[in-house]
mmCIF file of C-alpha atoms in Angstrom:
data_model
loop_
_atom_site.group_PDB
_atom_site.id
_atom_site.type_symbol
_atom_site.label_atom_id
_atom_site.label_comp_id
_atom_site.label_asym_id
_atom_site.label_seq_id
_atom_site.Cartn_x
_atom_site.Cartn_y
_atom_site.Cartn_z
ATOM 1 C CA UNK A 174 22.337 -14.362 -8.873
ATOM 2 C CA UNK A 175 22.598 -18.093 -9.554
ATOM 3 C CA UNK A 176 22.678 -20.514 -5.908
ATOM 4 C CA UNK A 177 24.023 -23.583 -5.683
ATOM 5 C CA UNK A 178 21.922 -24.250 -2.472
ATOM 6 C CA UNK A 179 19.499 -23.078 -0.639
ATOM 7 C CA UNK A 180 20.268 -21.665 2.939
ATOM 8 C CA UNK A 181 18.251 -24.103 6.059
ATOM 9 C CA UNK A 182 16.631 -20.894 6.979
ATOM 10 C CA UNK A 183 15.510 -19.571 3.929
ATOM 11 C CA UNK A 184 11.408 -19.521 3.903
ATOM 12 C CA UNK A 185 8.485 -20.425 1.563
ATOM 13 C CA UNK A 186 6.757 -18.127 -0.658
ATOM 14 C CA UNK A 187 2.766 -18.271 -0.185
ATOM 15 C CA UNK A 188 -0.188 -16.194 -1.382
ATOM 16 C CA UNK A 189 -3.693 -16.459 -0.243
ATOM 17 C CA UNK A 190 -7.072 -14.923 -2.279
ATOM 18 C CA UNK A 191 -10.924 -14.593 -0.656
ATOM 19 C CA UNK A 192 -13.670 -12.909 -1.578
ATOM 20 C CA UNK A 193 -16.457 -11.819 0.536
ATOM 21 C CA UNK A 194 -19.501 -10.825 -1.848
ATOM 22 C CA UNK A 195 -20.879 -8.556 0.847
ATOM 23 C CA UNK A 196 -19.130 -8.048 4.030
ATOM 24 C CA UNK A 197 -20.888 -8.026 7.631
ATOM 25 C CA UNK A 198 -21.540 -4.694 8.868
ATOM 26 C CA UNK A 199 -19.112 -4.132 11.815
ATOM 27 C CA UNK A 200 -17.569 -7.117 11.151
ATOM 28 C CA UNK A 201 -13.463 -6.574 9.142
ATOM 29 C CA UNK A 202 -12.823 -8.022 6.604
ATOM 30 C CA UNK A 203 -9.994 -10.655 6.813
ATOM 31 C CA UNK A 204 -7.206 -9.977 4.219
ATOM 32 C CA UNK A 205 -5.362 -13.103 5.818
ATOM 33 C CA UNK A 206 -6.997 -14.805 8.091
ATOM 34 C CA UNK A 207 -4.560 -16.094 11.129
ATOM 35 C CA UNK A 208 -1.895 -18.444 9.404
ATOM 36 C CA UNK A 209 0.417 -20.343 11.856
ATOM 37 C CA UNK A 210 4.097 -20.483 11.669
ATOM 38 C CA UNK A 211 7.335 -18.128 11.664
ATOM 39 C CA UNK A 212 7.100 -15.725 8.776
ATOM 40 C CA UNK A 213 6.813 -12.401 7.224
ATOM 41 C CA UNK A 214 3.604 -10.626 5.641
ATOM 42 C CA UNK A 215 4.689 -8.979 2.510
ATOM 43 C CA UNK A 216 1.293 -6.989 1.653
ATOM 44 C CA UNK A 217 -1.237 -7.401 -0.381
ATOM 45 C CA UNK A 218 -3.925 -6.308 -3.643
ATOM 46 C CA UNK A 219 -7.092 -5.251 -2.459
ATOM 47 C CA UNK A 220 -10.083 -5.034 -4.305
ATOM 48 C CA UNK A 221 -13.471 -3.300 -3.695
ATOM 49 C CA UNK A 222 -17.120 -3.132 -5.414
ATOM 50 C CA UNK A 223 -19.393 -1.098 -3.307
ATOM 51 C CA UNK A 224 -22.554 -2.245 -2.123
ATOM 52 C CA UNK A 225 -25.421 0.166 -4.515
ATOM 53 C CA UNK A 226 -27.196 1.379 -1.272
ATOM 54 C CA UNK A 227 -23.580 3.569 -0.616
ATOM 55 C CA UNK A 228 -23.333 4.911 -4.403
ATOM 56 C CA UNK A 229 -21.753 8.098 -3.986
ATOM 57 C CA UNK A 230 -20.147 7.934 -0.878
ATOM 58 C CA UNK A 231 -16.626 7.837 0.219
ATOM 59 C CA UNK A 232 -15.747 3.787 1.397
ATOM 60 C CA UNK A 233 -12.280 4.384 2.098
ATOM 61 C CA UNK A 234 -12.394 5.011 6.102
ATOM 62 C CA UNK A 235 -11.262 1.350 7.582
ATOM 63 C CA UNK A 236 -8.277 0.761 9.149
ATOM 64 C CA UNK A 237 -5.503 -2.020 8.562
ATOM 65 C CA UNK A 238 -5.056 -4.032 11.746
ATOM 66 C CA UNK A 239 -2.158 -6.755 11.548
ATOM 67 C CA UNK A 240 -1.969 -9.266 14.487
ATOM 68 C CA UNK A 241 1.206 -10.744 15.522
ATOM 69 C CA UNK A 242 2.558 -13.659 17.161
ATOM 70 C CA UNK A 243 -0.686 -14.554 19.866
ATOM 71 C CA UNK A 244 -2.284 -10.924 19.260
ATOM 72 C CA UNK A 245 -5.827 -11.170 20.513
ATOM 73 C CA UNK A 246 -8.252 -7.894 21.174
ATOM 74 C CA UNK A 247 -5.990 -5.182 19.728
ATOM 75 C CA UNK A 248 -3.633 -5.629 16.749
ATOM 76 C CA UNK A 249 0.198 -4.740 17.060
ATOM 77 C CA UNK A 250 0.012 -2.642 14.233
ATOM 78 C CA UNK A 251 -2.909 -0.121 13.218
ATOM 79 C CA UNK A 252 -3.293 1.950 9.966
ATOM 80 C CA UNK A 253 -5.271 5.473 10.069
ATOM 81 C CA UNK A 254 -7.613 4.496 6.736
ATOM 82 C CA UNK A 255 -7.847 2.910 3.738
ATOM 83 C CA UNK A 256 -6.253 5.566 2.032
ATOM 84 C CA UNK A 257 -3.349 6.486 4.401
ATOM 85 C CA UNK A 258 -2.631 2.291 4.123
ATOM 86 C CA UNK A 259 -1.465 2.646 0.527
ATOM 87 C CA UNK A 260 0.567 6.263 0.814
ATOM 88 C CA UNK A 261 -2.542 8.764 0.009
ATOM 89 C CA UNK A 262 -5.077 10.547 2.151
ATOM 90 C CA UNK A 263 -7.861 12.437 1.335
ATOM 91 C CA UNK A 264 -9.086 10.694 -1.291
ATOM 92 C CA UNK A 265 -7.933 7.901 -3.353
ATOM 93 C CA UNK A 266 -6.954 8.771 -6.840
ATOM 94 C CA UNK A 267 -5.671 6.474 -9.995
ATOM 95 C CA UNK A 268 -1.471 5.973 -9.285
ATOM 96 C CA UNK A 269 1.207 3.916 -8.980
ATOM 97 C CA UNK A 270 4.585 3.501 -7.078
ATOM 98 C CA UNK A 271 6.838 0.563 -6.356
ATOM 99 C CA UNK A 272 5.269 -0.682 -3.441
ATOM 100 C CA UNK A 273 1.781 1.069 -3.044
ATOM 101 C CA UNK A 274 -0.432 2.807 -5.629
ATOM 102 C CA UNK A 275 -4.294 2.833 -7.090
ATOM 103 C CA UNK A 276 -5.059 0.828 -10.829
ATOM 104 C CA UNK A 277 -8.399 1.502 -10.278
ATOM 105 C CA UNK A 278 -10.287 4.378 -8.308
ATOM 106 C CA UNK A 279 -13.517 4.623 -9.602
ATOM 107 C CA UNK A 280 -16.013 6.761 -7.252
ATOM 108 C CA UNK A 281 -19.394 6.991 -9.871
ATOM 109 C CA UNK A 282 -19.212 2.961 -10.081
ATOM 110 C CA UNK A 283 -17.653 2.609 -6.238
ATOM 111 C CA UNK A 284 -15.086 0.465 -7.810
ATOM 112 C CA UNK A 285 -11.404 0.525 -6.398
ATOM 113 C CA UNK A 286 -8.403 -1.673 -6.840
ATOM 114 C CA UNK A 287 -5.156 -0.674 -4.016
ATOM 115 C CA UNK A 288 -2.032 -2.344 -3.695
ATOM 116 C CA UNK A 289 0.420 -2.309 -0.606
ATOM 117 C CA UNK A 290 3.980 -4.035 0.148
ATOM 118 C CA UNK A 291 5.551 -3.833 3.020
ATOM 119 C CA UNK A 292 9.179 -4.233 1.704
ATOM 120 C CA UNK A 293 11.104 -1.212 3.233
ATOM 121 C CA UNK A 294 8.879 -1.621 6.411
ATOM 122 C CA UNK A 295 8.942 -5.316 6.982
ATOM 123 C CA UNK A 296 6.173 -7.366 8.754
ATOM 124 C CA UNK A 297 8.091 -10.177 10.745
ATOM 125 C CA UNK A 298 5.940 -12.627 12.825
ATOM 126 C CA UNK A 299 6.839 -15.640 15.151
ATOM 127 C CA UNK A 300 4.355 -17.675 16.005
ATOM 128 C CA UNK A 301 0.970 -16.311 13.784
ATOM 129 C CA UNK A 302 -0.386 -13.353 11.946
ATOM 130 C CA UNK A 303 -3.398 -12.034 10.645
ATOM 131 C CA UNK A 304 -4.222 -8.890 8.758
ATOM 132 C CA UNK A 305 -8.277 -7.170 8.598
ATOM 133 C CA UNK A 306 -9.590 -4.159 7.451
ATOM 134 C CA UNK A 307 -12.676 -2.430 8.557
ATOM 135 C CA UNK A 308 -15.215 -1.844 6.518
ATOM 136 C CA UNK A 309 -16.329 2.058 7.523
ATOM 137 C CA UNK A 310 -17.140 4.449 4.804
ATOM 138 C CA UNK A 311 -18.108 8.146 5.060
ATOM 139 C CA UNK A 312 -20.651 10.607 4.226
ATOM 140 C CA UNK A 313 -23.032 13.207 5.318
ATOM 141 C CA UNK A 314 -26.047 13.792 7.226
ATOM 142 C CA UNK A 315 -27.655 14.250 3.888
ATOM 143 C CA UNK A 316 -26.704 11.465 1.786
ATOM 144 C CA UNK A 317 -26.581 9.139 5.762
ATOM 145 C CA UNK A 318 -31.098 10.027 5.628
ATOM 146 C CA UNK A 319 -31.312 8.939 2.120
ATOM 147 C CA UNK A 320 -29.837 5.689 3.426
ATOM 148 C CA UNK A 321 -31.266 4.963 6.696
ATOM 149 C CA UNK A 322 -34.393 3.109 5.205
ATOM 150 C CA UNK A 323 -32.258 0.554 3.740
ATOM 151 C CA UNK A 324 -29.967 0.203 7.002
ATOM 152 C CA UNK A 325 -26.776 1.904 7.238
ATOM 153 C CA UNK A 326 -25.283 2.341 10.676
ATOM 154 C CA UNK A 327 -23.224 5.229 11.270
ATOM 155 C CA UNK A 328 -21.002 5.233 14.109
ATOM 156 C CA UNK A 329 -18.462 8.571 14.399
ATOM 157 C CA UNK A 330 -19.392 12.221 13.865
ATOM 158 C CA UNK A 331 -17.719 15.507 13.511
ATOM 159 C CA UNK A 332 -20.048 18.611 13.461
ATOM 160 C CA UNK A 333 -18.343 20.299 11.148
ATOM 161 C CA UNK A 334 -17.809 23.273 13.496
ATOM 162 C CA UNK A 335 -15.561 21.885 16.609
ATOM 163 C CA UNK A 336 -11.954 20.290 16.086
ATOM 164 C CA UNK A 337 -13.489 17.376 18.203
ATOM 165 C CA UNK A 338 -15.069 14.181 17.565
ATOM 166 C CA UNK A 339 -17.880 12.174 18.835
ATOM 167 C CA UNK A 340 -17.828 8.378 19.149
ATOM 168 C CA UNK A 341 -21.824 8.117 18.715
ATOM 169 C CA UNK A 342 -21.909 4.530 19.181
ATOM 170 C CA UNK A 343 -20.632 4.510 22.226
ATOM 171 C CA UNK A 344 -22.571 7.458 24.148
ATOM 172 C CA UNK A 345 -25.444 6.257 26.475
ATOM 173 C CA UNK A 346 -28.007 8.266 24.442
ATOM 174 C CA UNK A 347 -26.692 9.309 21.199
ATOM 175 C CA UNK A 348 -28.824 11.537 18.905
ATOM 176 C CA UNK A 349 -31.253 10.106 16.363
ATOM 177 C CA UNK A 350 -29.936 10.741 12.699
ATOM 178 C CA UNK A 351 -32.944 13.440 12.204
ATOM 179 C CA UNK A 352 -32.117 15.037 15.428
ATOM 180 C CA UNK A 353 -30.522 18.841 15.027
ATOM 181 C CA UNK A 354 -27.532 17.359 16.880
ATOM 182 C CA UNK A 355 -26.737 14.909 14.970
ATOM 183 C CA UNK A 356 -23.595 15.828 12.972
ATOM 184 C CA UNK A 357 -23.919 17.388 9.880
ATOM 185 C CA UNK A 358 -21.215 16.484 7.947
ATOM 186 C CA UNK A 359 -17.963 13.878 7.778
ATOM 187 C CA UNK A 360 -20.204 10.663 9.234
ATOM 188 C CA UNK A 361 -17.885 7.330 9.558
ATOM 189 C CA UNK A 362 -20.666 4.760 9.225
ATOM 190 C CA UNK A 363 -20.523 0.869 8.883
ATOM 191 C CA UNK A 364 -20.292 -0.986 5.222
ATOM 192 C CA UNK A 365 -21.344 -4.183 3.662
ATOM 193 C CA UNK A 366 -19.130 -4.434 0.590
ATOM 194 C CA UNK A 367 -18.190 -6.860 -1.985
ATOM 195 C CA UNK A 368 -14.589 -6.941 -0.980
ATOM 196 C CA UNK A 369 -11.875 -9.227 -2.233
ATOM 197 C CA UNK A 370 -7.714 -9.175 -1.373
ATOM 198 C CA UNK A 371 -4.835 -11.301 -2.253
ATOM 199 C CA UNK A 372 -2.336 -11.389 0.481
ATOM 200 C CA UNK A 373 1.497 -12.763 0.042
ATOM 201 C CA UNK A 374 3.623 -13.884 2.628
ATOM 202 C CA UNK A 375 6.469 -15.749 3.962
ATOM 203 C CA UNK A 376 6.647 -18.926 5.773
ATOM 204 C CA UNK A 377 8.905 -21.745 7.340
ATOM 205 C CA UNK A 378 6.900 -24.250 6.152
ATOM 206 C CA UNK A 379 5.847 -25.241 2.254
ATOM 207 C CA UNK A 380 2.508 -25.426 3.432
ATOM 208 C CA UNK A 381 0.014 -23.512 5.386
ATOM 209 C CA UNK A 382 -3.294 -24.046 7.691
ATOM 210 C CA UNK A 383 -5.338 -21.519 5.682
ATOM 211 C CA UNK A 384 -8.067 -22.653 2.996
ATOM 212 C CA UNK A 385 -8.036 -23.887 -0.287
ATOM 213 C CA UNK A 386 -8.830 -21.326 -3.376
ATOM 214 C CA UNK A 387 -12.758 -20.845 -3.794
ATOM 215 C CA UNK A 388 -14.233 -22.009 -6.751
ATOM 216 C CA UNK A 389 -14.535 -20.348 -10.203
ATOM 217 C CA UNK A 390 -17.723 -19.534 -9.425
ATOM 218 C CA UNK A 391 -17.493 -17.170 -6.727
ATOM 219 C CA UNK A 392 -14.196 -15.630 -8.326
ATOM 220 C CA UNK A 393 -15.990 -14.425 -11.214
ATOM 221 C CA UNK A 394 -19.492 -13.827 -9.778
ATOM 222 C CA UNK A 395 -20.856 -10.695 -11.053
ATOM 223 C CA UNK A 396 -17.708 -8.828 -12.408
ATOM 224 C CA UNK A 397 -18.962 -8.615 -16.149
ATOM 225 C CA UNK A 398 -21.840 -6.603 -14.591
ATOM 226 C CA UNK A 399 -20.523 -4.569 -12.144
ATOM 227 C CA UNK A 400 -16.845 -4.251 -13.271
ATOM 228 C CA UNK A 401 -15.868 -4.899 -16.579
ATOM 229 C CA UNK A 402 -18.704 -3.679 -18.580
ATOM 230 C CA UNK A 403 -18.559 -0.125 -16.286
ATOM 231 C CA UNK A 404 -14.622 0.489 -16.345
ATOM 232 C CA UNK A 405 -13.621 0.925 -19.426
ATOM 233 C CA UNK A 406 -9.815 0.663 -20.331
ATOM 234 C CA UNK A 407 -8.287 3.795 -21.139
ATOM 235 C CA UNK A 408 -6.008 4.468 -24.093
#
């Protein structure tokens, strides 16, 4: 439909890539960092290349956090995994829908490209928003001792036996990962990723307080290697 004006209150389009070649463990990643203004958050294209010391193990445990409009400790809105974030659960598989879906799913590379819009559930902020994810993958007790020389931190357990959990981090003397009670199986543990995202938004303003776009450099780094020359197209 053709317009012959512009309404006063009509906003400003804006996207906004970052890579982080390897995350902080513990730390979320920042899919926007906080931009200032009155606005909506539309979604955004995530992608992930998994850090080798995590090669065949499950990365998809992190939760979406958006905070709105002065949002400090806790987020106004929290997702339940990486997978549940983008309409799926219990796994990640290649698909596609309108507004969420999976290009790439690659679990023997740890490769994964996700997509999520938030057009039938609508984001509105007022005053500032930003959107993380954290970086918590998933194994077990097995594959979590074959990794503990190089420094993976696990943090939440399920024995495998009770319907309960166990926050591990945050018990005064949790077992040792060798230890007969340490949970067998289902470990959440802390990642250090190569994780990049391009989020789009709205604002009332043309411009915005967030950086500029990193160099060629760092947006290519690596992806012949790790990417392109291990997922092949298929026909």
């Amino acid at each position: 439909m053709k317009m012959n004006k512009i309404s006063d209150d009509a906003m400003y389009f804006h996207a906004f890539w970052n890579r982080d070649l390897q995350t902080k463990r513990g730390v979320d990643y920042k899919i926007l960092p906080k931009v200032e203004g009155k606005g909506r958050f539309i979604g955004a294209n995530i992608g992930v290349i998994g850090d080798s010391l995590y090669n065949g193990t499950w990365f998809g445990e992190g939760e979406v956090k958006v905070y709105l409009d002065g949002d400090q400790k806790n987020p106004s809105l929290v997702g339940t995994g990486t997978e549940d974030y983008i309409g799926t659960g219990w796994g990640q598989g290649e698909f596609a829908s309108r507004y969420f879906g999976s290009p790439v799913s690659n679990r023997e590379n740890d490769v994964y490209a996700f997509y999520r819009y938030h057009i039938v559930d609508p984001v509105y902020f007022h005053q500032d928003c930003k959107v993380t994810i954290q970086q918590i993958g998933n194994s077990d007790k097995n594959y979590m001792l074959k990794m503990k020389e190089k420094g993976a931190i696990w943090m939440l357990g399920h024995d495998g036996k009770k319907t309960t959990q166990r926050r591990l981090l945050d018990e005064a003397n949790p077992p040792a990962l060798e230890d007969e009670s340490f949970p067998v199986t289902s470990t959440h543990f802390f990642r250090d990723d190569d994780v990049c995202a391009t989020a789009y938004f709205y604002l009332d303003k043309p411009e915005n307080n967030l950086p500029e776009l990193p160099s060629v450099e760092l947006r290519l780094k690596d992806l012949k290697e790790r990417v392109w020359n291990k997922i092949k197209p298929k026909k």
